[in-house]
Amino acid sequence: MLPWRYLRWWLAALAACVLSFLSLWLPRFFPDDAGVFCAGPLSLHPVEKYSDFQRTWERLREPITSTLEQILILNALPSMSALLSGAVAAWAGRRLSTAVGALAISVMLVVALDWVFLALSYSMLLDCAGWGGKLPWLLWHLLPVLGNGSAAVLLISGIRARWKIGQGSNSGPEQTVDRS
């Protein structure tokens, strides 16, 4: 394998993250409204059905996602971390590139987990209000999960390939040829 060939994994992870970020604008192409509301005196709001973990997650994400700009920044973080990780992998050593890659993977998985919880709360609303024609909207909520999860797997493959390249060049002691 060529020494720089492992960077294709970082490029693929970056592409998956960018496509996941661009999927935020996909609803503009659907003529239907994604709004789902539960009404009635006995209906529970989905927040009331959350587990303790979901409530904790909601409390943690509330200050981060209070404005549209913050939501866009949160969803752009995986792309930025994949780009930074690829740059570090190209010019730094294996250990530093592994550490930055692990941090990038963590960012990708946290944003994917956020979208999982959004999809769960949306499906709870659909259980209450009815699923009539709302399946594409639920799938739209799962699209960033797929994109960021795929990017994390690609980045793991890139880190492993980077370690194999490094081990190949340092696999044994250098042999010197005595020409005297």
GROMACS .gro file of N, CA, C and O in nm, residues 27-91:
model
  260
   27PRO      N    1  -3.559   1.835   0.376
   27PRO     CA    2  -3.702   1.860   0.390
   27PRO      C    3  -3.756   1.970   0.299
   27PRO      O    4  -3.876   1.976   0.275
   28ARG      N    5  -3.671   2.054   0.249
   28ARG     CA    6  -3.718   2.158   0.156
   28ARG      C    7  -3.775   2.099   0.028
   28ARG      O    8  -3.852   2.164  -0.041
   29PHE      N    9  -3.737   1.976  -0.003
   29PHE     CA   10  -3.784   1.911  -0.125
   29PHE      C   11  -3.914   1.834  -0.105
   29PHE      O   12  -3.971   1.785  -0.201
   30PHE      N   13  -3.958   1.820   0.021
   30PHE     CA   14  -4.084   1.752   0.049
   30PHE      C   15  -4.194   1.856   0.063
   30PHE      O   16  -4.180   1.950   0.141
   31PRO      N   17  -4.304   1.841  -0.008
   31PRO     CA   18  -4.410   1.941   0.003
   31PRO      C   19  -4.488   1.932   0.135
   31PRO      O   20  -4.550   2.027   0.177
   32ASP      N   21  -4.483   1.819   0.202
   32ASP     CA   22  -4.559   1.797   0.324
   32ASP      C   23  -4.490   1.863   0.443
   32ASP      O   24  -4.370   1.888   0.443
   33ASP      N   25  -4.566   1.890   0.546
   33ASP     CA   26  -4.513   1.946   0.669
   33ASP      C   27  -4.477   1.831   0.763
   33ASP      O   28  -4.549   1.733   0.774
   34ALA      N   29  -4.366   1.844   0.833
   34ALA     CA   30  -4.322   1.738   0.924
   34ALA      C   31  -4.387   1.749   1.061
   34ALA      O   32  -4.367   1.664   1.146
   35GLY      N   33  -4.466   1.853   1.082
   35GLY     CA   34  -4.524   1.875   1.213
   35GLY      C   35  -4.621   1.766   1.253
   35GLY      O   36  -4.709   1.726   1.178
   36VAL      N   37  -4.606   1.718   1.374
   36VAL     CA   38  -4.694   1.618   1.432
   36VAL      C   39  -4.727   1.665   1.572
   36VAL      O   40  -4.639   1.701   1.650
   37PHE      N   41  -4.856   1.668   1.602
   37PHE     CA   42  -4.898   1.717   1.732
   37PHE      C   43  -4.995   1.619   1.795
   37PHE      O   44  -5.082   1.565   1.728
   38CYS      N   45  -4.979   1.597   1.923
   38CYS     CA   46  -5.073   1.516   1.999
   38CYS      C   47  -5.162   1.612   2.078
   38CYS      O   48  -5.112   1.704   2.142
   39ALA      N   49  -5.288   1.589   2.071
   39ALA     CA   50  -5.381   1.676   2.144
   39ALA      C   51  -5.480   1.589   2.220
   39ALA      O   52  -5.499   1.473   2.189
   40GLY      N   53  -5.541   1.648   2.316
   40GLY     CA   54  -5.641   1.577   2.394
   40GLY      C   55  -5.609   1.585   2.540
   40GLY      O   56  -5.494   1.606   2.579
   41PRO      N   57  -5.708   1.568   2.623
   41PRO     CA   58  -5.686   1.583   2.767
   41PRO      C   59  -5.601   1.473   2.828
   41PRO      O   60  -5.535   1.495   2.928
   42LEU      N   61  -5.600   1.354   2.771
   42LEU     CA   62  -5.527   1.243   2.832
   42LEU      C   63  -5.395   1.212   2.764
   42LEU      O   64  -5.324   1.123   2.807
   43SER      N   65  -5.364   1.283   2.656
   43SER     CA   66  -5.241   1.251   2.584
   43SER      C   67  -5.120   1.305   2.660
   43SER      O   68  -5.124   1.413   2.718
   44LEU      N   69  -5.014   1.229   2.661
   44LEU     CA   70  -4.890   1.267   2.725
   44LEU      C   71  -4.795   1.327   2.623
   44LEU      O   72  -4.787   1.281   2.509
   45HIS      N   73  -4.722   1.427   2.664
   45HIS     CA   74  -4.618   1.482   2.579
   45HIS      C   75  -4.504   1.380   2.576
   45HIS      O   76  -4.478   1.312   2.677
   46PRO      N   77  -4.433   1.365   2.463
   46PRO     CA   78  -4.325   1.265   2.458
   46PRO      C   79  -4.220   1.283   2.567
   46PRO      O   80  -4.160   1.185   2.610
   47VAL      N   81  -4.198   1.406   2.612
   47VAL     CA   82  -4.099   1.427   2.718
   47VAL      C   83  -4.140   1.355   2.845
   47VAL      O   84  -4.056   1.307   2.921
   48GLU      N   85  -4.269   1.342   2.868
   48GLU     CA   86  -4.317   1.273   2.987
   48GLU      C   87  -4.295   1.122   2.977
   48GLU      O   88  -4.300   1.053   3.078
   49LYS      N   89  -4.271   1.070   2.856
   49LYS     CA   90  -4.248   0.927   2.837
   49LYS      C   91  -4.099   0.892   2.833
   49LYS      O   92  -4.063   0.776   2.823
   50TYR      N   93  -4.012   0.991   2.839
   50TYR     CA   94  -3.868   0.969   2.828
   50TYR      C   95  -3.815   0.887   2.944
   50TYR      O   96  -3.863   0.897   3.057
   51SER      N   97  -3.711   0.812   2.916
   51SER     CA   98  -3.638   0.744   3.022
   51SER      C   99  -3.547   0.846   3.091
   51SER      O  100  -3.533   0.960   3.047
   52ASP      N  101  -3.484   0.805   3.200
   52ASP     CA  102  -3.394   0.895   3.272
   52ASP      C  103  -3.276   0.937   3.183
   52ASP      O  104  -3.232   1.051   3.188
   53PHE      N  105  -3.227   0.844   3.103
   53PHE     CA  106  -3.115   0.874   3.014
   53PHE      C  107  -3.157   0.979   2.910
   53PHE      O  108  -3.082   1.072   2.882
   54GLN      N  109  -3.276   0.964   2.855
   54GLN     CA  110  -3.323   1.061   2.756
   54GLN      C  111  -3.345   1.198   2.819
   54GLN      O  112  -3.315   1.299   2.757
   55ARG      N  113  -3.395   1.202   2.941
   55ARG     CA  114  -3.412   1.331   3.009
   55ARG      C  115  -3.278   1.398   3.034
   55ARG      O  116  -3.262   1.519   3.016
   56THR      N  117  -3.180   1.320   3.077
   56THR     CA  118  -3.046   1.374   3.099
   56THR      C  119  -2.988   1.427   2.969
   56THR      O  120  -2.929   1.535   2.965
   57TRP      N  121  -3.004   1.351   2.862
   57TRP     CA  122  -2.953   1.394   2.732
   57TRP      C  123  -3.022   1.524   2.689
   57TRP      O  124  -2.957   1.615   2.638
   58GLU      N  125  -3.150   1.533   2.711
   58GLU     CA  126  -3.225   1.653   2.673
   58GLU      C  127  -3.176   1.775   2.754
   58GLU      O  128  -3.165   1.885   2.700
   59ARG      N  129  -3.148   1.755   2.882
   59ARG     CA  130  -3.095   1.865   2.965
   59ARG      C  131  -2.957   1.908   2.916
   59ARG      O  132  -2.924   2.026   2.920
   60LEU      N  133  -2.875   1.813   2.873
   60LEU     CA  134  -2.741   1.846   2.824
   60LEU      C  135  -2.745   1.918   2.689
   60LEU      O  136  -2.666   2.008   2.664
   61ARG      N  137  -2.838   1.879   2.603
   61ARG     CA  138  -2.840   1.938   2.469
   61ARG      C  139  -2.915   2.070   2.463
   61ARG      O  140  -2.899   2.146   2.369
   62GLU      N  141  -2.998   2.099   2.562
   62GLU     CA  142  -3.080   2.220   2.558
   62GLU      C  143  -2.998   2.348   2.543
   62GLU      O  144  -3.029   2.431   2.458
   63PRO      N  145  -2.892   2.371   2.621
   63PRO     CA  146  -2.816   2.496   2.603
   63PRO      C  147  -2.738   2.501   2.472
   63PRO      O  148  -2.707   2.608   2.421
   64ILE      N  149  -2.709   2.385   2.414
   64ILE     CA  150  -2.630   2.380   2.292
   64ILE      C  151  -2.716   2.400   2.168
   64ILE      O  152  -2.669   2.450   2.067
   65THR      N  153  -2.841   2.362   2.174
   65THR     CA  154  -2.928   2.366   2.056
   65THR      C  155  -3.045   2.462   2.072
   65THR      O  156  -3.155   2.434   2.027
   66SER      N  157  -3.021   2.576   2.133
   66SER     CA  158  -3.131   2.669   2.155
   66SER      C  159  -3.159   2.759   2.035
   66SER      O  160  -3.267   2.812   2.022
   67THR      N  161  -3.061   2.777   1.946
   67THR     CA  162  -3.082   2.859   1.826
   67THR      C  163  -3.050   2.777   1.702
   67THR      O  164  -2.983   2.674   1.708
   68LEU      N  165  -3.094   2.828   1.589
   68LEU     CA  166  -3.067   2.760   1.461
   68LEU      C  167  -2.917   2.755   1.432
   68LEU      O  168  -2.866   2.655   1.383
   69GLU      N  169  -2.847   2.862   1.464
   69GLU     CA  170  -2.702   2.866   1.439
   69GLU      C  171  -2.630   2.759   1.522
   69GLU      O  172  -2.539   2.693   1.474
   70GLN      N  173  -2.673   2.740   1.646
   70GLN     CA  174  -2.611   2.639   1.729
   70GLN      C  175  -2.640   2.498   1.677
   70GLN      O  176  -2.554   2.411   1.683
   71ILE      N  177  -2.760   2.478   1.626
   71ILE     CA  178  -2.794   2.347   1.568
   71ILE      C  179  -2.708   2.321   1.446
   71ILE      O  180  -2.657   2.209   1.427
   72LEU      N  181  -2.688   2.423   1.362
   72LEU     CA  182  -2.603   2.405   1.243
   72LEU      C  183  -2.459   2.377   1.282
   72LEU      O  184  -2.393   2.293   1.221
   73ILE      N  185  -2.409   2.446   1.383
   73ILE     CA  186  -2.271   2.422   1.428
   73ILE      C  187  -2.258   2.282   1.484
   73ILE      O  188  -2.160   2.211   1.454
   74LEU      N  189  -2.355   2.238   1.564
   74LEU     CA  190  -2.351   2.102   1.619
   74LEU      C  191  -2.346   1.998   1.507
   74LEU      O  192  -2.269   1.903   1.514
   75ASN      N  193  -2.425   2.018   1.403
   75ASN     CA  194  -2.428   1.921   1.294
   75ASN      C  195  -2.311   1.936   1.198
   75ASN      O  196  -2.285   1.845   1.119
   76ALA      N  197  -2.239   2.047   1.204
   76ALA     CA  198  -2.119   2.064   1.123
   76ALA      C  199  -1.994   2.011   1.193
   76ALA      O  200  -1.891   1.991   1.129
   77LEU      N  201  -2.003   1.988   1.323
   77LEU     CA  202  -1.887   1.940   1.399
   77LEU      C  203  -1.827   1.809   1.345
   77LEU      O  204  -1.705   1.797   1.339
   78PRO      N  205  -1.909   1.709   1.305
   78PRO     CA  206  -1.847   1.588   1.251
   78PRO      C  207  -1.763   1.614   1.125
   78PRO      O  208  -1.654   1.558   1.111
   79SER      N  209  -1.810   1.701   1.038
   79SER     CA  210  -1.734   1.732   0.916
   79SER      C  211  -1.603   1.802   0.951
   79SER      O  212  -1.496   1.769   0.897
   80MET      N  213  -1.610   1.898   1.042
   80MET     CA  214  -1.489   1.969   1.082
   80MET      C  215  -1.391   1.877   1.153
   80MET      O  216  -1.270   1.886   1.131
   81SER      N  217  -1.442   1.787   1.237
   81SER     CA  218  -1.352   1.695   1.307
   81SER      C  219  -1.289   1.594   1.212
   81SER      O  220  -1.174   1.556   1.229
   82ALA      N  221  -1.365   1.550   1.110
   82ALA     CA  222  -1.307   1.458   1.011
   82ALA      C  223  -1.198   1.528   0.930
   82ALA      O  224  -1.093   1.468   0.901
   83LEU      N  225  -1.220   1.654   0.895
   83LEU     CA  226  -1.119   1.731   0.821
   83LEU      C  227  -0.994   1.752   0.905
   83LEU      O  228  -0.882   1.730   0.858
   84LEU      N  229  -1.011   1.790   1.030
   84LEU     CA  230  -0.897   1.809   1.120
   84LEU      C  231  -0.822   1.679   1.143
   84LEU      O  232  -0.699   1.675   1.140
   85SER      N  233  -0.896   1.571   1.162
   85SER     CA  234  -0.834   1.441   1.185
   85SER      C  235  -0.753   1.396   1.063
   85SER      O  236  -0.645   1.340   1.077
   86GLY      N  237  -0.807   1.420   0.943
   86GLY     CA  238  -0.734   1.385   0.821
   86GLY      C  239  -0.607   1.466   0.806
   86GLY      O  240  -0.502   1.414   0.765
   87ALA      N  241  -0.613   1.596   0.840
   87ALA     CA  242  -0.493   1.679   0.831
   87ALA      C  243  -0.387   1.634   0.930
   87ALA      O  244  -0.268   1.627   0.897
   88VAL      N  245  -0.429   1.599   1.050
   88VAL     CA  246  -0.333   1.550   1.151
   88VAL      C  247  -0.275   1.416   1.108
   88VAL      O  248  -0.155   1.391   1.124
   89ALA      N  249  -0.358   1.329   1.051
   89ALA     CA  250  -0.309   1.198   1.007
   89ALA      C  251  -0.208   1.211   0.894
   89ALA      O  252  -0.116   1.130   0.883
   90ALA      N  253  -0.222   1.313   0.811
   90ALA     CA  254  -0.130   1.330   0.699
   90ALA      C  255   0.007   1.382   0.743
   90ALA      O  256   0.108   1.345   0.685
   91TRP      N  257   0.010   1.466   0.848
   91TRP     CA  258   0.136   1.529   0.884
   91TRP      C  259   0.191   1.493   1.021
   91TRP      O  260   0.302   1.532   1.053
   0.00000   0.00000   0.00000
